[in-house]
Amino acid sequence: MNLSYLTLFAVLFFSSGCFNSGWNTSLNSDYNKGDYREVMRQKCIICHGDYNLDEPYELVKKGLIKPGVPEESKIYRILKGVNLENNHQAMPISYDWSKEETQSIHNWIKNFDQYAMSTRSNLALKKKSEFLNDKELYHRCFALLVRNRALYKNDIYKKIENEEITGSQACDLIIDELTFNKQDIVESDIGREVLKTLYGIHQSWYQEYNLFRDDESWGAFEIFNPASLSFFWLDLIKKNAPVNQLLQGTHDYLEIRETIFPNDRLLSYNIGGVENDKKSDYKFAYGIKSQNKISHWQPRTIPRGELIGFKKRTPSKNDFIPGIVNGRIGQIEINDLNIRKRAAPIHQGQGGGLMGSEVYLQLNTGADLGKTFDGGLKLPRKWSQSVIGDFFCRKLPVVEVLDIKSYVKNDSSVSFQTNESCMQCHGTMDTMAGLIRNLEYNYSIDRGRELNNLQTTHFYVHKTNDQLPESIISESDPLYHLRPKTGRFVYRDLSGNHTDIKIHSLDELGKLITQTDDFYHCLASRYLEFFTGLQIQPSLIYAKNKDQMELFLSHQLLNLSTHLKKTQSLKETYSFIFHSELFRERHFQIDENF
Amino acid sequence: MTPFKIISLIIVFSIQFFNQGFAHYDFKVRYGDSQYVMNELIYIFGVGIVPILEESILDNRALFGGYCDPYSVSWKQSTAEQENSQIVWVSDKPLEVCKRGISELKNQPIATPSTLRTAWSYKICELITSDNKYISYALEHHKIKDTSNEPEQLLKVYKLFYPAKDEDIDLLENLRKMKIDNLMNWPLIFRTLCASEQWQRI
């Protein structure tokens, strides 16, 4: 037998093998066509056994794939049904592709790096490809975002059944339901549920130290909704605005609710109040004049009912308290001498978007009522601590001892200022707190419910004097709260870069925060936890001597975080997660014995 | 053992303890939150079960996870909505209210599985499936017939709890054997499916 016969025999033998295998596979049409691995196994690897999906970059080396560009990737160009390679035999020879199958290959190459990372996940997690099918994936998204079951009569579900869209695309469509009409209201039922879910997720991120001190100011929550911080996030989604806008501006939001029920129940009904307390039985008060006469005002209160939308607040005359009182602790009687006559806007933030909003400040300053800050013992350092925790997912200290040596004062009468290890935390907290030095936390009145008055808490904003010398940290400076609003951003990021910059406003601080990688690591970590249950500390990204599992998880987080920082888009971030193999995993559990 | 060795051992154990205490990652099994569980059960058994859910899930929302909204409305809006001392459910979206007040805002969106949650889940399923009217509702509303084509009817019940999942043949076969007087024991079948928390997993 000469060589040509041998070759012919070999070709016929392997062709028939492939054909038969292909035929057999074509019978197995009931596989997950949205899973590129399954598609590749069923229709490519059956003949091309050297395509090792567990070593995806080998396919790149072979020139078959150009990551991110399906149209320039040979493996996609030659597919039957796509066939961009006109002079090449369209593959596979023996059967056709469904649109979903080619789309699945397209998606894989388009998001190649992301999938490659997930491949390591399967290896690391010692899994066989145990992925959800498209219906299950949609069910998962629906359960997470709508908190209900995806009904069969649902149009999206039908599209999946008809193979018009993949499960991941269906997940994108759920998010797309969150659209607002001209009145800033979400009209679709699914959209409204998504609105509420995202509202719930984002509000759970904030520590809100003062939330449980509501006995002091139980009327305040009729005006300030602690969960309204979520609107700063939701507004980014609504406008597809860049994430770095989160910490900019002095604006606030007005929520839109709808109910068929009477809108007169006091919130305190749920916090130990008397059943059937009605708002109309009470009046908001702001001070007691002579002869025990109480001054009243009428702020806009938070509506009741189902949340259906929100919009930026346009200040109205109702959003100003005519004068607020100095609520010294132990004060027995308030008379008009204590009333500060200057009207104060109750919803205007101090800059820095979310972190400088009235609600964030009220719930996080930890300040005593009626006390000005002095730059030493009295500082709103709890707020600084919350900023570090809420936007970097980190606990103090966030600098090294070496970084704060210039802030240590050996001759200070404030003991912690003389101690290096104390100043490791105070060096960050106290310097940042200088930015809100001019706030004073006040009661509207210290007499409450027994007189059918609603008591609230507010900030009195002292007017700073730019002519006074600046001061960052002092011992006990009576003029501290009147000095120019300066602070410092003293921070060493997780990668080790040290920052110590003088800043003059919360917007400036917000800009610095959203320029760091740590901010996006933190955000990516929070979203991954919600969508997958995996809690990955941002510090893992920079940890040394990582084992295989840690390596994989840190890559997952870094990937998402990099995408988030680059695109600045929350919607795209959700989509990135929906289209990842990690999200498709049937069980996210980690094999600790690996 | 020399003091040096003892100190070394203490240091080694301390480092190990330290490392374990500061793990860089963790994992939570994903179960649907309180709202999801309530919605699913109401879908299957009807709105009549709301009083059961109120006393079990709404009273223990932190166990089941998920936010609530103190500014939402409660179905206990006024005494006018009570008939013969029985609370009448008058809202179609009553489940968002924070029954324990504003502090419930700090509930985690996803709760960790716990023995208590498992116990409450079982109790809820037991209460629901012990009452024939809820079983009758489920059978009637979801068009499950008692006598015809058992595998098909069982699959319908299975799909109520696992709408997107492929059928578990072994489980279905075991359910098929649950009979009394040659008739399907629907309360037991529903309880078996309901009490397994697997359907809550997302």
PDB file of C-alpha atoms in Angstrom, chain B:
ATOM      1  CA  MET B   1      10.727  21.134  75.563  1.00  0.00           C
ATOM      2  CA  THR B   2      12.728  24.329  75.835  1.00  0.00           C
ATOM      3  CA  PRO B   3      11.067  27.704  76.389  1.00  0.00           C
ATOM      4  CA  PHE B   4      12.280  28.697  72.941  1.00  0.00           C
ATOM      5  CA  LYS B   5      10.386  25.789  71.354  1.00  0.00           C
ATOM      6  CA  ILE B   6       7.267  26.595  73.351  1.00  0.00           C
ATOM      7  CA  ILE B   7       7.374  30.227  72.258  1.00  0.00           C
ATOM      8  CA  SER B   8       7.942  29.151  68.658  1.00  0.00           C
ATOM      9  CA  LEU B   9       4.936  26.853  68.806  1.00  0.00           C
ATOM     10  CA  ILE B  10       2.777  29.612  70.273  1.00  0.00           C
ATOM     11  CA  ILE B  11       3.859  31.924  67.473  1.00  0.00           C
ATOM     12  CA  VAL B  12       3.119  29.295  64.822  1.00  0.00           C
ATOM     13  CA  PHE B  13      -0.346  28.604  66.237  1.00  0.00           C
ATOM     14  CA  SER B  14      -1.026  32.306  66.589  1.00  0.00           C
ATOM     15  CA  ILE B  15      -0.133  32.885  62.959  1.00  0.00           C
ATOM     16  CA  GLN B  16      -2.393  30.045  61.883  1.00  0.00           C
ATOM     17  CA  PHE B  17      -5.224  31.409  63.979  1.00  0.00           C
ATOM     18  CA  PHE B  18      -4.622  34.885  62.626  1.00  0.00           C
ATOM     19  CA  ASN B  19      -4.712  33.643  59.059  1.00  0.00           C
ATOM     20  CA  GLN B  20      -7.951  31.771  59.595  1.00  0.00           C
ATOM     21  CA  GLY B  21      -9.544  34.739  61.300  1.00  0.00           C
ATOM     22  CA  PHE B  22      -8.785  37.010  58.377  1.00  0.00           C
ATOM     23  CA  ALA B  23      -9.762  34.871  55.432  1.00  0.00           C
ATOM     24  CA  HIS B  24      -9.896  36.881  52.252  1.00  0.00           C
ATOM     25  CA  TYR B  25     -12.997  35.192  50.962  1.00  0.00           C
ATOM     26  CA  ASP B  26     -16.124  33.434  52.033  1.00  0.00           C
ATOM     27  CA  PHE B  27     -19.200  32.028  50.436  1.00  0.00           C
ATOM     28  CA  LYS B  28     -22.875  32.178  51.237  1.00  0.00           C
ATOM     29  CA  VAL B  29     -25.284  29.621  49.845  1.00  0.00           C
ATOM     30  CA  ARG B  30     -27.867  31.582  47.906  1.00  0.00           C
ATOM     31  CA  TYR B  31     -31.460  31.221  48.972  1.00  0.00           C
ATOM     32  CA  GLY B  32     -34.169  33.567  47.772  1.00  0.00           C
ATOM     33  CA  ASP B  33     -34.988  36.331  50.208  1.00  0.00           C
ATOM     34  CA  SER B  34     -38.108  36.717  52.334  1.00  0.00           C
ATOM     35  CA  GLN B  35     -40.025  38.395  49.532  1.00  0.00           C
ATOM     36  CA  TYR B  36     -39.141  35.667  47.077  1.00  0.00           C
ATOM     37  CA  VAL B  37     -40.174  32.880  49.428  1.00  0.00           C
ATOM     38  CA  MET B  38     -43.481  34.586  50.224  1.00  0.00           C
ATOM     39  CA  ASN B  39     -44.240  35.291  46.585  1.00  0.00           C
ATOM     40  CA  GLU B  40     -43.536  31.690  45.620  1.00  0.00           C
ATOM     41  CA  LEU B  41     -45.722  30.258  48.356  1.00  0.00           C
ATOM     42  CA  ILE B  42     -48.552  32.667  47.577  1.00  0.00           C
ATOM     43  CA  TYR B  43     -48.303  31.701  43.919  1.00  0.00           C
ATOM     44  CA  ILE B  44     -48.641  28.035  44.811  1.00  0.00           C
ATOM     45  CA  PHE B  45     -51.141  28.131  47.681  1.00  0.00           C
ATOM     46  CA  GLY B  46     -52.967  31.419  47.183  1.00  0.00           C
ATOM     47  CA  VAL B  47     -53.290  34.624  49.178  1.00  0.00           C
ATOM     48  CA  GLY B  48     -55.142  32.801  51.936  1.00  0.00           C
ATOM     49  CA  ILE B  49     -51.810  31.808  53.458  1.00  0.00           C
ATOM     50  CA  VAL B  50     -50.786  35.417  54.145  1.00  0.00           C
ATOM     51  CA  PRO B  51     -51.650  35.244  57.878  1.00  0.00           C
ATOM     52  CA  ILE B  52     -49.289  32.267  58.170  1.00  0.00           C
ATOM     53  CA  LEU B  53     -46.559  34.156  56.346  1.00  0.00           C
ATOM     54  CA  GLU B  54     -47.114  37.199  58.495  1.00  0.00           C
ATOM     55  CA  GLU B  55     -46.462  35.292  61.695  1.00  0.00           C
ATOM     56  CA  SER B  56     -43.615  33.260  60.332  1.00  0.00           C
ATOM     57  CA  ILE B  57     -41.644  35.195  57.760  1.00  0.00           C
ATOM     58  CA  LEU B  58     -42.541  38.833  58.423  1.00  0.00           C
ATOM     59  CA  ASP B  59     -41.884  38.328  62.113  1.00  0.00           C
ATOM     60  CA  ASN B  60     -38.508  36.799  61.265  1.00  0.00           C
ATOM     61  CA  ARG B  61     -37.502  38.707  58.185  1.00  0.00           C
ATOM     62  CA  ALA B  62     -33.857  38.932  59.214  1.00  0.00           C
ATOM     63  CA  LEU B  63     -33.683  35.128  59.117  1.00  0.00           C
ATOM     64  CA  PHE B  64     -34.900  35.049  55.531  1.00  0.00           C
ATOM     65  CA  GLY B  65     -33.035  38.138  54.376  1.00  0.00           C
ATOM     66  CA  GLY B  66     -34.158  40.887  52.075  1.00  0.00           C
ATOM     67  CA  TYR B  67     -35.008  44.498  52.620  1.00  0.00           C
ATOM     68  CA  CYS B  68     -38.324  45.865  53.727  1.00  0.00           C
ATOM     69  CA  ASP B  69     -39.752  49.313  53.328  1.00  0.00           C
ATOM     70  CA  PRO B  70     -41.006  51.174  56.395  1.00  0.00           C
ATOM     71  CA  TYR B  71     -42.733  53.724  54.183  1.00  0.00           C
ATOM     72  CA  SER B  72     -44.657  51.084  52.318  1.00  0.00           C
ATOM     73  CA  VAL B  73     -48.166  50.298  53.441  1.00  0.00           C
ATOM     74  CA  SER B  74     -49.316  47.574  55.733  1.00  0.00           C
ATOM     75  CA  TRP B  75     -52.440  45.606  55.095  1.00  0.00           C
ATOM     76  CA  LYS B  76     -53.379  46.408  58.667  1.00  0.00           C
ATOM     77  CA  GLN B  77     -54.228  49.919  57.595  1.00  0.00           C
ATOM     78  CA  SER B  78     -57.245  50.509  59.733  1.00  0.00           C
ATOM     79  CA  THR B  79     -59.770  48.757  61.863  1.00  0.00           C
ATOM     80  CA  ALA B  80     -62.240  49.120  59.027  1.00  0.00           C
ATOM     81  CA  GLU B  81     -60.312  46.465  57.234  1.00  0.00           C
ATOM     82  CA  GLN B  82     -60.878  43.933  59.943  1.00  0.00           C
ATOM     83  CA  GLU B  83     -63.869  41.688  59.840  1.00  0.00           C
ATOM     84  CA  ASN B  84     -64.865  39.630  62.858  1.00  0.00           C
ATOM     85  CA  SER B  85     -61.430  40.260  64.369  1.00  0.00           C
ATOM     86  CA  GLN B  86     -59.856  38.612  61.370  1.00  0.00           C
ATOM     87  CA  ILE B  87     -57.371  40.646  59.386  1.00  0.00           C
ATOM     88  CA  VAL B  88     -58.442  40.951  55.806  1.00  0.00           C
ATOM     89  CA  TRP B  89     -55.710  41.190  53.281  1.00  0.00           C
ATOM     90  CA  VAL B  90     -56.649  44.097  51.110  1.00  0.00           C
ATOM     91  CA  SER B  91     -53.467  45.068  49.348  1.00  0.00           C
ATOM     92  CA  ASP B  92     -52.004  43.179  46.431  1.00  0.00           C
ATOM     93  CA  LYS B  93     -48.479  44.125  47.499  1.00  0.00           C
ATOM     94  CA  PRO B  94     -48.476  43.935  51.262  1.00  0.00           C
ATOM     95  CA  LEU B  95     -45.259  42.131  51.888  1.00  0.00           C
ATOM     96  CA  GLU B  96     -42.779  44.950  51.812  1.00  0.00           C
ATOM     97  CA  VAL B  97     -43.703  46.528  55.089  1.00  0.00           C
ATOM     98  CA  CYS B  98     -41.141  46.444  57.916  1.00  0.00           C
ATOM     99  CA  LYS B  99     -43.110  44.757  60.620  1.00  0.00           C
ATOM    100  CA  ARG B 100     -40.476  45.465  63.234  1.00  0.00           C
ATOM    101  CA  GLY B 101     -39.936  49.063  62.281  1.00  0.00           C
ATOM    102  CA  ILE B 102     -37.225  51.106  60.697  1.00  0.00           C
ATOM    103  CA  SER B 103     -34.361  49.121  62.206  1.00  0.00           C
ATOM    104  CA  GLU B 104     -35.229  46.334  59.765  1.00  0.00           C
ATOM    105  CA  LEU B 105     -33.701  48.472  57.048  1.00  0.00           C
ATOM    106  CA  LYS B 106     -30.407  46.936  58.085  1.00  0.00           C
ATOM    107  CA  ASN B 107     -31.419  43.409  57.166  1.00  0.00           C
ATOM    108  CA  GLN B 108     -29.016  41.767  54.784  1.00  0.00           C
ATOM    109  CA  PRO B 109     -30.264  41.377  51.199  1.00  0.00           C
ATOM    110  CA  ILE B 110     -29.212  37.743  51.323  1.00  0.00           C
ATOM    111  CA  ALA B 111     -29.452  35.826  54.566  1.00  0.00           C
ATOM    112  CA  THR B 112     -27.162  32.985  55.475  1.00  0.00           C
ATOM    113  CA  PRO B 113     -28.870  29.608  55.732  1.00  0.00           C
ATOM    114  CA  SER B 114     -29.451  28.702  59.335  1.00  0.00           C
ATOM    115  CA  THR B 115     -31.048  26.055  61.463  1.00  0.00           C
ATOM    116  CA  LEU B 116     -33.678  28.573  62.495  1.00  0.00           C
ATOM    117  CA  ARG B 117     -34.589  29.348  58.916  1.00  0.00           C
ATOM    118  CA  THR B 118     -34.856  25.647  58.192  1.00  0.00           C
ATOM    119  CA  ALA B 119     -37.088  25.172  61.223  1.00  0.00           C
ATOM    120  CA  TRP B 120     -39.341  28.071  60.234  1.00  0.00           C
ATOM    121  CA  SER B 121     -39.522  26.867  56.662  1.00  0.00           C
ATOM    122  CA  TYR B 122     -40.640  23.466  57.839  1.00  0.00           C
ATOM    123  CA  LYS B 123     -43.199  24.962  60.181  1.00  0.00           C
ATOM    124  CA  ILE B 124     -44.650  27.141  57.424  1.00  0.00           C
ATOM    125  CA  CYS B 125     -44.975  24.170  55.096  1.00  0.00           C
ATOM    126  CA  GLU B 126     -46.531  22.069  57.829  1.00  0.00           C
ATOM    127  CA  LEU B 127     -49.109  24.745  58.633  1.00  0.00           C
ATOM    128  CA  ILE B 128     -50.028  25.279  55.007  1.00  0.00           C
ATOM    129  CA  THR B 129     -50.243  21.644  53.997  1.00  0.00           C
ATOM    130  CA  SER B 130     -52.219  20.708  57.102  1.00  0.00           C
ATOM    131  CA  ASP B 131     -55.073  22.842  55.890  1.00  0.00           C
ATOM    132  CA  ASN B 132     -57.121  21.294  53.143  1.00  0.00           C
ATOM    133  CA  LYS B 133     -58.311  24.586  51.780  1.00  0.00           C
ATOM    134  CA  TYR B 134     -54.800  25.569  50.719  1.00  0.00           C
ATOM    135  CA  ILE B 135     -54.183  22.171  49.142  1.00  0.00           C
ATOM    136  CA  SER B 136     -57.514  22.405  47.331  1.00  0.00           C
ATOM    137  CA  TYR B 137     -56.589  25.858  46.087  1.00  0.00           C
ATOM    138  CA  ALA B 138     -53.267  24.595  44.740  1.00  0.00           C
ATOM    139  CA  LEU B 139     -54.855  21.596  43.023  1.00  0.00           C
ATOM    140  CA  GLU B 140     -57.666  23.601  41.527  1.00  0.00           C
ATOM    141  CA  HIS B 141     -55.753  26.727  40.587  1.00  0.00           C
ATOM    142  CA  HIS B 142     -52.901  24.857  38.948  1.00  0.00           C
ATOM    143  CA  LYS B 143     -55.247  22.326  37.304  1.00  0.00           C
ATOM    144  CA  ILE B 144     -53.844  19.261  39.013  1.00  0.00           C
ATOM    145  CA  LYS B 145     -56.246  16.369  38.745  1.00  0.00           C
ATOM    146  CA  ASP B 146     -56.437  13.597  41.241  1.00  0.00           C
ATOM    147  CA  THR B 147     -57.114  10.661  39.055  1.00  0.00           C
ATOM    148  CA  SER B 148     -55.656  11.025  35.606  1.00  0.00           C
ATOM    149  CA  ASN B 149     -52.105  10.363  34.477  1.00  0.00           C
ATOM    150  CA  GLU B 150     -50.233  10.417  37.768  1.00  0.00           C
ATOM    151  CA  PRO B 151     -46.743  11.148  36.393  1.00  0.00           C
ATOM    152  CA  GLU B 152     -48.045  14.139  34.496  1.00  0.00           C
ATOM    153  CA  GLN B 153     -49.896  15.508  37.519  1.00  0.00           C
ATOM    154  CA  LEU B 154     -46.888  14.946  39.756  1.00  0.00           C
ATOM    155  CA  LEU B 155     -44.669  16.751  37.318  1.00  0.00           C
ATOM    156  CA  LYS B 156     -47.033  19.719  37.473  1.00  0.00           C
ATOM    157  CA  VAL B 157     -46.654  19.827  41.255  1.00  0.00           C
ATOM    158  CA  TYR B 158     -42.883  19.434  40.976  1.00  0.00           C
ATOM    159  CA  LYS B 159     -42.745  22.309  38.495  1.00  0.00           C
ATOM    160  CA  LEU B 160     -44.607  24.526  40.933  1.00  0.00           C
ATOM    161  CA  PHE B 161     -41.584  24.352  43.189  1.00  0.00           C
ATOM    162  CA  TYR B 162     -38.898  23.983  40.524  1.00  0.00           C
ATOM    163  CA  PRO B 163     -40.269  25.834  37.496  1.00  0.00           C
ATOM    164  CA  ALA B 164     -37.050  25.999  35.502  1.00  0.00           C
ATOM    165  CA  LYS B 165     -35.286  22.866  36.653  1.00  0.00           C
ATOM    166  CA  ASP B 166     -35.250  19.527  34.869  1.00  0.00           C
ATOM    167  CA  GLU B 167     -37.309  16.915  36.604  1.00  0.00           C
ATOM    168  CA  ASP B 168     -35.786  14.751  39.304  1.00  0.00           C
ATOM    169  CA  ILE B 169     -36.957  11.326  38.206  1.00  0.00           C
ATOM    170  CA  ASP B 170     -36.098   9.531  41.438  1.00  0.00           C
ATOM    171  CA  LEU B 171     -37.908  12.082  43.512  1.00  0.00           C
ATOM    172  CA  LEU B 172     -40.971  11.967  41.278  1.00  0.00           C
ATOM    173  CA  GLU B 173     -41.044   8.191  41.472  1.00  0.00           C
ATOM    174  CA  ASN B 174     -40.900   8.314  45.255  1.00  0.00           C
ATOM    175  CA  LEU B 175     -43.665  10.886  45.346  1.00  0.00           C
ATOM    176  CA  ARG B 176     -45.782   8.648  43.128  1.00  0.00           C
ATOM    177  CA  LYS B 177     -45.672   5.981  45.795  1.00  0.00           C
ATOM    178  CA  MET B 178     -47.287   8.283  48.331  1.00  0.00           C
ATOM    179  CA  LYS B 179     -50.837   7.048  48.175  1.00  0.00           C
ATOM    180  CA  ILE B 180     -53.790   6.510  50.427  1.00  0.00           C
ATOM    181  CA  ASP B 181     -56.526   4.185  49.199  1.00  0.00           C
ATOM    182  CA  ASN B 182     -54.939   4.221  45.799  1.00  0.00           C
ATOM    183  CA  LEU B 183     -55.273   8.018  45.605  1.00  0.00           C
ATOM    184  CA  MET B 184     -52.424  10.453  45.641  1.00  0.00           C
ATOM    185  CA  ASN B 185     -51.683  11.822  49.090  1.00  0.00           C
ATOM    186  CA  TRP B 186     -51.464  15.422  47.931  1.00  0.00           C
ATOM    187  CA  PRO B 187     -50.929  17.040  51.359  1.00  0.00           C
ATOM    188  CA  LEU B 188     -47.921  14.811  51.961  1.00  0.00           C
ATOM    189  CA  ILE B 189     -46.594  15.369  48.463  1.00  0.00           C
ATOM    190  CA  PHE B 190     -46.887  19.134  48.807  1.00  0.00           C
ATOM    191  CA  ARG B 191     -45.310  19.018  52.249  1.00  0.00           C
ATOM    192  CA  THR B 192     -42.407  16.922  51.022  1.00  0.00           C
ATOM    193  CA  LEU B 193     -41.646  19.322  48.220  1.00  0.00           C
ATOM    194  CA  CYS B 194     -42.308  22.445  50.240  1.00  0.00           C
ATOM    195  CA  ALA B 195     -40.249  21.427  53.273  1.00  0.00           C
ATOM    196  CA  SER B 196     -37.099  20.863  51.275  1.00  0.00           C
ATOM    197  CA  GLU B 197     -35.410  24.225  51.114  1.00  0.00           C
ATOM    198  CA  GLN B 198     -33.855  23.361  47.783  1.00  0.00           C
ATOM    199  CA  TRP B 199     -36.625  25.144  45.896  1.00  0.00           C
ATOM    200  CA  GLN B 200     -35.659  28.336  47.700  1.00  0.00           C
ATOM    201  CA  ARG B 201     -32.133  28.078  46.354  1.00  0.00           C
ATOM    202  CA  ILE B 202     -31.439  30.423  43.476  1.00  0.00           C
TER     203      ILE B 202
END
